[in-house]
């Protein structure tokens, strides 16, 4: 990988060229080869970068994703726009054509991903020309985001706790995090059978999840396919029900974004509903605080126990907590400590913990999208200096490792796929002079 000179303008030019290379017309693939379809949270965050190339194209990216929203409100984590056997599991394994709530003919996965859409819509709107056409487009997307958020509370929080669960590690977007180790150990793989992974044909196996992880990913997927992806049944039927503080913080922050958009878009009732959902989530988040770790922690709904693991998910509530919240200072301190141990981005797993692995996917490497979310939350709620530090280390990672999928947080060495769309979009985002 060529080292990138720290010429800001040049970095933006290179980032835009990555986005253009991965552009498939109406959607962007995360990276060539490894991920040949449209991924939900990749697409949303990538739209931030696309907007700096072509404002219309950024709306189109999200409109394409929303066109595949299921009738019940779920927005799937993958849209399989083309046939490509370079990725496993493909549509034949998902078998979502048997679901009653699938929207169109293009196959999709049957699970979802972190709901960053609302956050992205707020940024896109603020930076748009705010014409009547922009307003109409944004309003339609905000409506889709609201249906998705309501779906979360309806199907992933059946007891009405205020917090939503994920039923597959892929939904967290942090696939093989140590947060899931205990819960995944209890998932039976007896019926999995033979399958062939494709990811390790693109990326070194020691930077990816293990075979044992994949067996469990497939086992869960088969369990849900056997229930014809009836989302009303999946939560209770799943042997994996985890409440992720990062995921919930994103949902809360996204509802705050929808609430702020309500006035300029002219949808006050939607805004009130979003505010009410966010307030309930904020109050419920307190239950995920782990005083021993000094951060938030995942909760296993089936065993009613904590994961007791210091991953970056437990720091992401900086997105949702107000400036005066008593836990904010603790989270900021932990972010600083992570940067002292790994100066190329906040690590996905606390570098001082036993499970830390600096090169294996979500078990230690730093990911720029997560660093972006941390910086956004820090800046928005009064921790400007630390936000700037997170942005600077992100730029250091880009300079050392290029537009990698993820980085060794100690050295900045590039890991996983290369010429990655959302990494390029985050590079553009980090170099913005202001937030207008
Ligand atoms: C499964 C596309 C996606 C990201 C996820 C990341 C990885 C997929 C995989 O790639 O997950 O969804 O096959 O490993 O973990 O966050 O959205 O970039």
Coordinates of N, CA, C and O in Angstrom, one line a residue, residues 42-220:
X42 N -22.9 0.8 5.9 CA -21.9 1.3 5.0 C -22.4 2.4 4.0 O -21.9 3.4 3.8
X43 N -23.6 2.0 3.4 CA -24.2 2.9 2.4 C -24.6 4.2 3.0 O -24.3 5.3 2.4
X44 N -25.2 4.2 4.2 CA -25.6 5.5 4.9 C -24.3 6.3 5.1 O -24.3 7.5 4.8
X45 N -23.3 5.8 5.7 CA -22.1 6.6 6.0 C -21.4 7.0 4.8 O -20.8 8.1 4.7
X46 N -21.4 6.2 3.7 CA -20.8 6.5 2.5 C -21.5 7.7 1.8 O -20.8 8.5 1.1
X47 N -22.8 7.8 2.0 CA -23.5 8.9 1.4 C -22.9 10.3 1.9 O -23.0 11.3 1.1
X48 N -22.4 10.3 3.1 CA -21.8 11.6 3.5 C -20.6 12.0 2.6 O -20.5 13.2 2.3
X49 N -19.8 11.1 2.2 CA -18.8 11.4 1.2 C -19.3 11.7 -0.2 O -18.8 12.6 -0.9
X50 N -20.3 10.9 -0.6 CA -20.9 11.1 -1.9 C -21.4 12.5 -2.1 O -21.4 13.1 -3.2
X51 N -22.0 13.0 -1.0 CA -22.6 14.4 -1.1 C -21.6 15.4 -1.6 O -21.9 16.4 -2.2
X52 N -20.3 15.2 -1.2 CA -19.3 16.2 -1.6 C -18.9 16.0 -3.1 O -18.2 16.9 -3.6
X53 N -19.3 15.0 -3.7 CA -19.1 14.8 -5.2 C -20.3 15.2 -6.0 O -20.2 15.9 -7.0
X54 N -21.5 14.8 -5.5 CA -22.7 15.0 -6.2 C -23.9 14.9 -5.2 O -24.2 13.8 -4.7
X55 N -24.5 16.0 -5.0 CA -25.6 16.1 -3.9 C -26.7 15.1 -4.3 O -27.2 14.4 -3.4
X56 N -27.1 15.0 -5.5 CA -28.2 14.2 -5.9 C -27.8 12.7 -5.6 O -28.6 11.9 -5.1
X57 N -26.5 12.3 -6.0 CA -26.1 10.9 -5.8 C -26.2 10.5 -4.4 O -26.5 9.3 -4.1
X58 N -26.0 11.4 -3.4 CA -26.1 11.0 -2.0 C -27.5 10.6 -1.6 O -27.7 9.6 -1.0
X59 N -28.5 11.4 -2.1 CA -29.9 11.0 -1.8 C -30.2 9.7 -2.5 O -30.9 8.9 -1.9
X60 N -29.7 9.5 -3.7 CA -30.0 8.3 -4.4 C -29.5 7.1 -3.7 O -30.2 6.0 -3.6
X61 N -28.3 7.2 -3.1 CA -27.7 6.1 -2.3 C -28.7 5.6 -1.3 O -29.0 4.4 -1.1
X62 N -29.3 6.5 -0.6 CA -30.2 6.2 0.5 C -31.6 5.7 0.0 O -32.2 4.8 0.5
X63 N -32.0 6.4 -1.1 CA -33.3 6.0 -1.7 C -33.2 4.5 -2.2 O -34.2 3.8 -2.1
X64 N -32.1 4.2 -2.7 CA -31.9 2.8 -3.2 C -32.0 1.8 -2.0 O -32.7 0.8 -2.1
X65 N -31.4 2.1 -0.9 CA -31.5 1.3 0.3 C -32.9 1.2 0.7 O -33.5 0.1 1.0
X66 N -33.6 2.3 0.8 CA -35.0 2.4 1.4 C -36.0 1.6 0.4 O -37.0 1.1 0.9
X67 N -35.6 1.6 -0.8 CA -36.5 0.9 -1.8 C -36.6 -0.6 -1.4 O -37.5 -1.3 -1.9
X68 N -35.7 -1.1 -0.6 CA -35.7 -2.5 -0.2 C -36.1 -2.7 1.3 O -35.9 -3.8 1.8
X69 N -36.7 -1.6 1.8 CA -37.3 -1.8 3.2 C -38.4 -2.8 3.2 O -39.2 -2.8 2.3
X70 N -38.4 -3.6 4.1 CA -39.5 -4.6 4.2 C -40.8 -4.0 4.6 O -40.8 -2.9 5.2
X71 N -41.9 -4.6 4.3 CA -43.2 -4.1 4.5 C -43.5 -3.8 6.0 O -44.2 -2.9 6.4
X72 N -42.8 -4.6 6.9 CA -42.9 -4.4 8.3 C -42.1 -3.2 8.8 O -42.1 -2.9 10.0
X73 N -41.2 -2.6 8.0 CA -40.4 -1.5 8.5 C -38.9 -1.8 8.6 O -38.1 -0.9 8.6
X74 N -38.5 -3.1 8.6 CA -37.1 -3.5 8.7 C -36.3 -3.1 7.5 O -36.8 -3.2 6.3
X75 N -35.2 -2.5 7.7 CA -34.3 -2.2 6.6 C -33.1 -3.2 6.6 O -32.4 -3.3 7.6
X76 N -33.0 -4.1 5.6 CA -32.1 -5.2 5.7 C -30.6 -4.8 5.6 O -30.3 -3.7 5.2
X77 N -29.8 -5.7 6.1 CA -28.4 -5.3 6.2 C -27.6 -5.5 4.9 O -26.7 -4.8 4.6
X78 N -28.1 -6.3 4.0 CA -27.5 -6.5 2.6 C -28.7 -6.4 1.6 O -29.7 -7.1 1.8
X79 N -28.4 -5.7 0.5 CA -29.3 -5.8 -0.7 C -28.4 -6.4 -1.8 O -27.4 -5.9 -2.2
X80 N -28.9 -7.6 -2.2 CA -28.1 -8.4 -3.3 C -28.6 -7.9 -4.7 O -29.4 -8.5 -5.3
X81 N -28.0 -6.8 -5.1 CA -28.5 -6.2 -6.4 C -28.1 -7.0 -7.6 O -28.7 -7.0 -8.6
X82 N -26.9 -7.8 -7.4 CA -26.4 -8.6 -8.6 C -26.1 -10.0 -8.1 O -26.1 -10.2 -6.9
X83 N -25.9 -10.8 -9.0 CA -25.5 -12.2 -8.7 C -23.9 -12.1 -8.5 O -23.3 -11.6 -9.4
X84 N -23.4 -12.7 -7.5 CA -21.9 -12.7 -7.3 C -21.6 -13.8 -6.3 O -22.0 -13.7 -5.1
X85 N -20.9 -14.8 -6.7 CA -20.6 -15.9 -5.8 C -19.3 -15.6 -5.0 O -18.8 -16.5 -4.4
X86 N -18.8 -14.4 -5.1 CA -17.6 -14.1 -4.4 C -17.9 -13.8 -2.9 O -16.9 -13.5 -2.2
X87 N -19.2 -13.8 -2.5 CA -19.5 -13.6 -1.1 C -20.3 -14.7 -0.5 O -21.3 -15.2 -1.2
X88 N -20.0 -15.1 0.7 CA -20.9 -16.1 1.4 C -21.3 -15.4 2.7 O -20.5 -14.8 3.4
X89 N -22.6 -15.5 3.1 CA -23.7 -16.3 2.4 C -24.5 -15.4 1.5 O -24.8 -14.3 1.8
X90 N -24.8 -16.0 0.3 CA -25.6 -15.3 -0.7 C -27.1 -15.6 -0.5 O -27.5 -16.2 0.5
X91 N -27.9 -15.1 -1.4 CA -29.4 -15.1 -1.3 C -29.9 -16.6 -1.1 O -30.9 -16.8 -0.4
X92 N -29.2 -17.6 -1.7 CA -29.7 -18.9 -1.6 C -29.6 -19.5 -0.2 O -30.3 -20.4 0.2
X93 N -28.7 -18.9 0.6 CA -28.6 -19.3 2.0 C -29.6 -18.5 2.8 O -30.2 -19.1 3.7
X94 N -29.8 -17.3 2.5 CA -30.7 -16.5 3.3 C -32.2 -16.9 3.2 O -33.0 -16.9 4.1
X95 N -32.5 -17.2 1.9 CA -33.9 -17.7 1.6 C -35.0 -16.7 2.1 O -36.0 -17.1 2.7
X96 N -34.7 -15.4 2.0 CA -35.8 -14.5 2.4 C -36.9 -14.4 1.5 O -37.9 -13.7 1.8
X97 N -36.8 -15.0 0.3 CA -38.0 -15.0 -0.6 C -39.2 -15.7 0.1 O -40.3 -15.5 -0.4
X98 N -39.0 -16.4 1.2 CA -40.1 -17.1 1.9 C -40.7 -16.1 2.9 O -41.7 -16.5 3.5
X99 N -40.1 -15.0 3.1 CA -40.7 -14.0 4.1 C -41.9 -13.3 3.5 O -41.9 -13.1 2.3
X100 N -42.8 -13.0 4.3 CA -44.0 -12.3 3.8 C -43.8 -10.8 3.7 O -44.5 -10.1 3.0
X101 N -42.8 -10.3 4.4 CA -42.6 -8.8 4.5 C -41.6 -8.3 3.5 O -41.2 -7.1 3.6
X102 N -41.1 -9.1 2.6 CA -40.1 -8.6 1.7 C -40.7 -7.7 0.7 O -41.8 -8.0 0.1
X103 N -40.0 -6.6 0.3 CA -40.6 -5.6 -0.5 C -40.6 -5.9 -2.0 O -41.7 -5.9 -2.6
X104 N -39.5 -6.2 -2.6 CA -39.5 -6.3 -4.0 C -38.9 -7.6 -4.5 O -39.0 -8.6 -3.7
X105 N -38.4 -7.6 -5.7 CA -37.9 -8.9 -6.2 C -36.4 -9.0 -5.9 O -35.9 -10.1 -6.0
X106 N -35.7 -7.9 -5.7 CA -34.3 -8.0 -5.4 C -34.1 -8.7 -4.0 O -34.7 -8.3 -3.0
X107 N -33.3 -9.8 -4.0 CA -33.2 -10.5 -2.7 C -32.4 -9.6 -1.7 O -31.5 -8.8 -2.1
X108 N -32.7 -9.8 -0.4 CA -32.0 -9.1 0.7 C -31.7 -10.1 1.8 O -32.2 -11.2 1.8
X109 N -30.9 -9.7 2.7 CA -30.7 -10.5 3.9 C -31.9 -10.3 4.8 O -32.8 -9.6 4.4
X110 N -32.0 -11.0 5.9 CA -33.2 -11.0 6.7 C -33.0 -10.3 8.1 O -33.8 -10.4 8.9
X111 N -31.8 -9.8 8.3 CA -31.5 -9.1 9.5 C -31.1 -7.7 9.2 O -31.0 -7.3 8.0
X112 N -30.8 -6.9 10.2 CA -30.6 -5.5 10.0 C -29.2 -5.0 10.5 O -28.4 -5.9 10.8
X113 N -29.0 -3.7 10.6 CA -27.7 -3.2 11.0 C -27.8 -1.9 11.8 O -29.0 -1.4 11.9
X114 N -26.8 -1.4 12.4 CA -26.9 -0.2 13.3 C -27.7 1.0 12.5 O -27.3 1.3 11.4
X115 N -28.7 1.6 13.1 CA -29.5 2.5 12.5 C -28.9 3.9 12.4 O -29.4 4.9 13.0
X116 N -27.8 4.1 11.6 CA -27.2 5.4 11.5 C -27.9 6.3 10.5 O -27.5 7.5 10.4
X117 N -28.9 5.8 9.8 CA -29.6 6.5 8.8 C -30.0 7.9 9.2 O -29.8 8.9 8.6
X118 N -30.7 8.0 10.4 CA -31.2 9.3 10.9 C -30.1 10.3 11.1 O -30.2 11.5 10.8
X119 N -28.9 9.8 11.6 CA -27.8 10.7 11.8 C -27.3 11.3 10.5 O -27.0 12.5 10.4
X120 N -27.2 10.4 9.5 CA -26.8 10.8 8.2 C -27.7 11.8 7.5 O -27.3 12.8 6.9
X121 N -29.0 11.5 7.7 CA -30.0 12.4 7.1 C -29.9 13.8 7.7 O -30.0 14.8 6.9
X122 N -29.6 13.9 9.0 CA -29.5 15.3 9.5 C -28.3 16.0 8.9 O -28.5 17.2 8.5
X123 N -27.2 15.3 8.7 CA -26.0 15.9 8.1 C -26.3 16.3 6.7 O -26.0 17.4 6.2
X124 N -26.9 15.4 5.9 CA -27.1 15.6 4.5 C -28.1 16.8 4.3 O -27.9 17.7 3.5
X125 N -29.1 16.9 5.2 CA -30.1 18.0 5.0 C -29.4 19.3 5.3 O -29.5 20.3 4.5
X126 N -28.6 19.4 6.4 CA -28.0 20.6 6.8 C -27.0 21.1 5.7 O -26.9 22.3 5.5
X127 N -26.4 20.2 5.0 CA -25.4 20.5 4.0 C -26.0 20.6 2.6 O -25.3 20.8 1.6
X128 N -27.3 20.4 2.5 CA -28.0 20.4 1.2 C -28.3 21.9 0.8 O -28.2 22.8 1.7
X129 N -28.9 22.1 -0.3 CA -29.3 23.5 -0.7 C -30.6 23.8 0.0 O -31.1 24.9 0.0
X130 N -31.2 22.8 0.6 CA -32.5 22.9 1.4 C -33.6 23.5 0.5 O -34.5 24.3 0.9
X131 N -33.6 23.0 -0.8 CA -34.6 23.4 -1.7 C -35.9 22.6 -1.4 O -35.9 21.6 -0.6
X132 N -37.0 22.9 -2.0 CA -38.2 22.1 -1.8 C -38.0 20.7 -2.2 O -38.5 19.8 -1.6
X133 N -37.3 20.5 -3.3 CA -37.0 19.1 -3.8 C -36.2 18.4 -2.7 O -36.5 17.2 -2.4
X134 N -35.2 19.0 -2.1 CA -34.4 18.4 -1.0 C -35.4 18.0 0.1 O -35.3 17.0 0.7
X135 N -36.2 19.0 0.4 CA -37.1 18.8 1.6 C -38.0 17.5 1.4 O -38.2 16.7 2.2
X136 N -38.6 17.4 0.2 CA -39.4 16.3 -0.2 C -38.6 15.0 -0.1 O -39.1 14.0 0.5
X137 N -37.4 15.0 -0.6 CA -36.6 13.7 -0.6 C -36.3 13.3 0.8 O -36.3 12.2 1.2
X138 N -35.8 14.4 1.6 CA -35.4 14.1 3.0 C -36.6 13.6 3.8 O -36.5 12.7 4.6
X139 N -37.7 14.2 3.6 CA -38.9 13.8 4.3 C -39.3 12.4 4.1 O -39.6 11.6 5.0
X140 N -39.2 12.0 2.8 CA -39.5 10.5 2.5 C -38.6 9.6 3.2 O -39.0 8.6 3.8
X141 N -37.3 10.0 3.3 CA -36.3 9.2 3.9 C -36.5 9.2 5.4 O -36.3 8.1 6.1
X142 N -36.9 10.3 6.0 CA -37.1 10.4 7.4 C -38.3 9.5 7.8 O -38.3 8.8 8.8
X143 N -39.3 9.5 6.9 CA -40.5 8.6 7.2 C -40.0 7.2 7.2 O -40.5 6.4 8.1
X144 N -39.2 6.8 6.3 CA -38.7 5.4 6.3 C -37.9 5.1 7.5 O -38.0 4.0 8.1
X145 N -37.0 6.1 8.0 CA -36.3 5.9 9.2 C -37.2 5.7 10.4 O -37.0 4.8 11.2
X146 N -38.2 6.5 10.4 CA -39.2 6.4 11.6 C -39.8 5.0 11.6 O -39.9 4.3 12.6
X147 N -40.2 4.5 10.4 CA -40.9 3.1 10.3 C -39.9 2.1 10.8 O -40.3 1.1 11.5
X148 N -38.6 2.3 10.5 CA -37.6 1.3 10.9 C -37.4 1.4 12.5 O -37.4 0.4 13.1
X149 N -37.4 2.6 13.0 CA -37.2 2.8 14.5 C -38.4 2.1 15.2 O -38.2 1.5 16.2
X150 N -39.6 2.3 14.6 CA -40.7 1.7 15.3 C -40.7 0.2 15.2 O -41.1 -0.5 16.2
X151 N -40.2 -0.3 14.1 CA -40.0 -1.7 13.9 C -39.1 -2.3 15.0 O -39.4 -3.3 15.6
X152 N -38.0 -1.5 15.3 CA -37.1 -2.0 16.3 C -37.8 -2.1 17.6 O -37.7 -3.1 18.3
X153 N -38.5 -1.1 18.0 CA -39.1 -1.1 19.4 C -40.2 -2.2 19.4 O -40.4 -2.8 20.5
X154 N -40.9 -2.4 18.3 CA -42.0 -3.4 18.3 C -41.5 -4.8 18.3 O -41.9 -5.6 19.1
X155 N -40.4 -5.1 17.5 CA -40.0 -6.5 17.3 C -38.8 -6.9 18.2 O -38.6 -8.0 18.5
X156 N -38.0 -5.9 18.5 CA -36.8 -6.2 19.3 C -36.8 -5.8 20.7 O -35.8 -5.9 21.4
X157 N -38.0 -5.3 21.1 CA -38.1 -5.0 22.6 C -39.5 -5.4 23.0 O -40.3 -4.6 23.4
X158 N -39.8 -6.7 22.8 CA -41.2 -7.1 23.0 C -41.7 -6.9 24.5 O -42.9 -6.7 24.7
X159 N -40.8 -6.8 25.4 CA -41.2 -6.6 26.8 C -41.3 -5.1 27.1 O -41.6 -4.7 28.3
X160 N -41.0 -4.2 26.2 CA -41.1 -2.8 26.4 C -40.1 -2.2 27.4 O -40.4 -1.4 28.2
X161 N -38.9 -2.7 27.3 CA -37.8 -2.2 28.3 C -37.3 -0.9 27.9 O -36.6 -0.2 28.7
X162 N -37.5 -0.4 26.7 CA -36.9 0.8 26.2 C -35.6 0.6 25.4 O -35.1 1.5 24.8
X163 N -35.0 -0.6 25.5 CA -33.8 -1.0 24.8 C -34.1 -2.1 23.8 O -34.9 -3.0 24.1
X164 N -33.4 -2.1 22.6 CA -33.7 -3.1 21.6 C -32.5 -4.1 21.6 O -31.4 -3.8 21.9
X165 N -32.9 -5.3 21.2 CA -31.8 -6.4 21.2 C -31.5 -6.7 19.7 O -32.2 -6.4 18.8
X166 N -30.3 -7.2 19.5 CA -29.9 -7.7 18.2 C -30.0 -9.3 18.4 O -29.8 -9.8 19.5
X167 N -30.2 -9.9 17.3 CA -30.4 -11.4 17.3 C -29.4 -12.1 16.5 O -29.4 -13.3 16.4
X168 N -28.4 -11.4 16.0 CA -27.3 -12.0 15.2 C -26.1 -11.0 15.3 O -26.3 -9.8 15.2
X169 N -24.9 -11.5 15.6 CA -23.7 -10.6 15.7 C -23.6 -9.7 14.5 O -23.1 -8.5 14.6
X170 N -24.0 -10.1 13.3 CA -23.8 -9.3 12.1 C -24.7 -8.0 12.2 O -24.4 -7.0 11.6
X171 N -25.8 -8.1 13.0 CA -26.6 -6.9 13.2 C -25.8 -5.8 13.9 O -26.1 -4.6 13.6
X172 N -24.9 -6.1 14.8 CA -24.2 -5.1 15.5 C -23.2 -4.4 14.6 O -22.8 -3.3 14.9
X173 N -22.9 -5.0 13.4 CA -21.8 -4.5 12.6 C -20.4 -4.8 13.2 O -19.4 -4.5 12.5
X174 N -20.4 -5.4 14.4 CA -19.1 -5.7 15.0 C -19.0 -7.2 15.2 O -19.0 -7.7 16.3
X175 N -19.0 -7.9 14.1 CA -19.3 -9.3 14.0 C -18.7 -10.2 15.0 O -19.4 -11.0 15.6
X176 N -17.4 -10.2 15.2 CA -16.7 -11.2 16.1 C -16.2 -10.5 17.4 O -15.3 -11.0 18.0
X177 N -16.9 -9.5 17.8 CA -16.5 -8.8 19.0 C -16.5 -9.8 20.2 O -17.3 -10.7 20.2
X178 N -15.6 -9.6 21.1 CA -15.6 -10.5 22.3 C -16.9 -10.3 23.1 O -17.2 -11.1 24.0
X179 N -17.6 -9.2 22.8 CA -18.9 -9.0 23.5 C -19.9 -10.2 23.3 O -20.8 -10.5 24.1
X180 N -19.7 -11.0 22.2 CA -20.6 -12.1 21.9 C -20.1 -13.4 22.3 O -20.8 -14.4 22.1
X181 N -18.9 -13.5 22.8 CA -18.3 -14.8 23.1 C -19.1 -15.8 23.9 O -19.4 -16.9 23.5
X182 N -19.6 -15.3 25.1 CA -20.3 -16.2 25.9 C -21.7 -16.6 25.3 O -22.0 -17.7 25.3
X183 N -22.3 -15.6 24.7 CA -23.7 -15.9 24.1 C -23.5 -16.8 22.9 O -24.3 -17.7 22.7
X184 N -22.5 -16.6 22.1 CA -22.3 -17.5 20.9 C -21.9 -18.9 21.3 O -22.2 -19.8 20.6
X185 N -21.2 -19.0 22.4 CA -20.8 -20.4 22.9 C -22.0 -21.3 23.1 O -22.0 -22.5 23.0
X186 N -23.2 -20.7 23.4 CA -24.4 -21.4 23.6 C -25.2 -21.7 22.4 O -26.2 -22.4 22.4
X187 N -24.7 -21.3 21.2 CA -25.5 -21.5 20.0 C -25.1 -22.8 19.4 O -23.9 -23.0 19.1
X188 N -26.0 -23.7 19.2 CA -25.7 -25.1 18.7 C -25.4 -25.0 17.2 O -26.1 -24.3 16.4
X189 N -24.4 -25.8 16.8 CA -24.1 -25.8 15.3 C -24.3 -27.2 14.7 O -23.9 -27.5 13.6
X190 N -25.1 -28.0 15.4 CA -25.3 -29.4 15.0 C -25.9 -29.5 13.6 O -25.6 -30.4 12.9
X191 N -26.8 -28.6 13.2 CA -27.4 -28.7 11.9 C -26.8 -27.9 10.8 O -27.4 -27.8 9.7
X192 N -25.6 -27.4 11.0 CA -25.1 -26.4 10.0 C -24.7 -27.1 8.7 O -25.0 -26.6 7.6
X193 N -24.1 -28.2 8.7 CA -23.7 -28.9 7.4 C -22.5 -28.2 6.7 O -21.9 -27.3 7.3
X194 N -22.3 -28.6 5.5 CA -21.1 -28.1 4.7 C -21.4 -26.7 4.1 O -22.5 -26.5 3.6
X195 N -20.4 -25.8 4.1 CA -20.5 -24.5 3.4 C -19.1 -24.1 3.2 O -18.1 -24.5 3.8
X196 N -19.0 -23.2 2.2 CA -17.7 -22.7 1.8 C -17.6 -21.2 2.0 O -18.3 -20.4 1.4
X197 N -16.7 -20.8 2.9 CA -16.5 -19.4 3.1 C -15.8 -18.7 1.9 O -15.0 -19.4 1.2
X198 N -16.1 -17.5 1.6 CA -15.4 -16.8 0.5 C -14.5 -15.6 1.0 O -13.6 -15.2 0.4
X199 N -14.8 -15.2 2.3 CA -14.0 -14.0 2.8 C -12.5 -14.3 2.9 O -11.7 -13.4 2.6
X200 N -12.2 -15.5 3.3 CA -10.8 -15.8 3.5 C -10.1 -16.0 2.1 O -8.8 -16.2 2.1
X201 N -10.8 -16.0 1.0 CA -10.2 -16.0 -0.3 C -9.7 -14.5 -0.7 O -8.9 -14.3 -1.6
X202 N -10.3 -13.6 0.1 CA -9.9 -12.2 -0.2 C -9.0 -11.6 0.8 O -8.2 -10.7 0.5
X203 N -9.1 -12.0 2.1 CA -8.4 -11.4 3.2 C -7.8 -12.6 4.0 O -8.4 -13.6 4.2
X204 N -6.6 -12.3 4.6 CA -5.9 -13.3 5.4 C -6.8 -13.8 6.5 O -7.4 -13.0 7.2
X205 N -6.9 -15.1 6.7 CA -7.8 -15.7 7.7 C -7.6 -15.2 9.1 O -8.5 -15.1 9.9
X206 N -6.3 -14.8 9.4 CA -6.1 -14.4 10.8 C -6.6 -12.9 11.1 O -6.5 -12.4 12.2
X207 N -7.1 -12.3 10.0 CA -7.7 -11.0 10.2 C -9.3 -11.0 10.2 O -10.0 -10.0 10.1
X208 N -9.8 -12.3 10.1 CA -11.2 -12.5 9.9 C -11.8 -13.3 11.1 O -11.0 -13.8 11.9
X209 N -13.1 -13.4 11.2 CA -13.6 -14.3 12.3 C -13.2 -15.8 12.0 O -12.7 -16.1 11.0
X210 N -13.2 -16.6 13.1 CA -12.8 -18.0 13.0 C -13.9 -18.8 12.4 O -15.0 -18.4 12.2
X211 N -13.5 -20.0 12.0 CA -14.5 -21.0 11.5 C -15.6 -21.3 12.5 O -16.8 -21.4 12.2
X212 N -15.2 -21.4 13.8 CA -16.2 -21.6 14.9 C -17.2 -20.4 14.9 O -18.5 -20.6 15.1
X213 N -16.7 -19.2 14.7 CA -17.7 -18.0 14.6 C -18.6 -18.2 13.4 O -19.8 -18.0 13.6
X214 N -18.1 -18.6 12.3 CA -18.9 -18.7 11.1 C -20.0 -19.8 11.2 O -21.1 -19.6 10.8
X215 N -19.6 -20.9 11.8 CA -20.6 -22.0 12.1 C -21.8 -21.4 12.8 O -22.9 -21.7 12.5
X216 N -21.5 -20.6 13.8 CA -22.6 -20.0 14.6 C -23.4 -19.0 13.8 O -24.6 -18.9 13.9
X217 N -22.7 -18.2 13.0 CA -23.4 -17.2 12.2 C -24.4 -17.9 11.3 O -25.6 -17.5 11.1
X218 N -23.9 -19.0 10.7 CA -24.8 -19.8 9.8 C -25.9 -20.5 10.5 O -27.1 -20.5 10.1
X219 N -25.6 -21.0 11.7 CA -26.6 -21.7 12.5 C -27.8 -20.8 12.8 O -29.0 -21.1 12.7
X220 N -27.5 -19.5 13.2 CA -28.5 -18.5 13.5 C -29.4 -18.2 12.3 O -30.6 -18.2 12.3

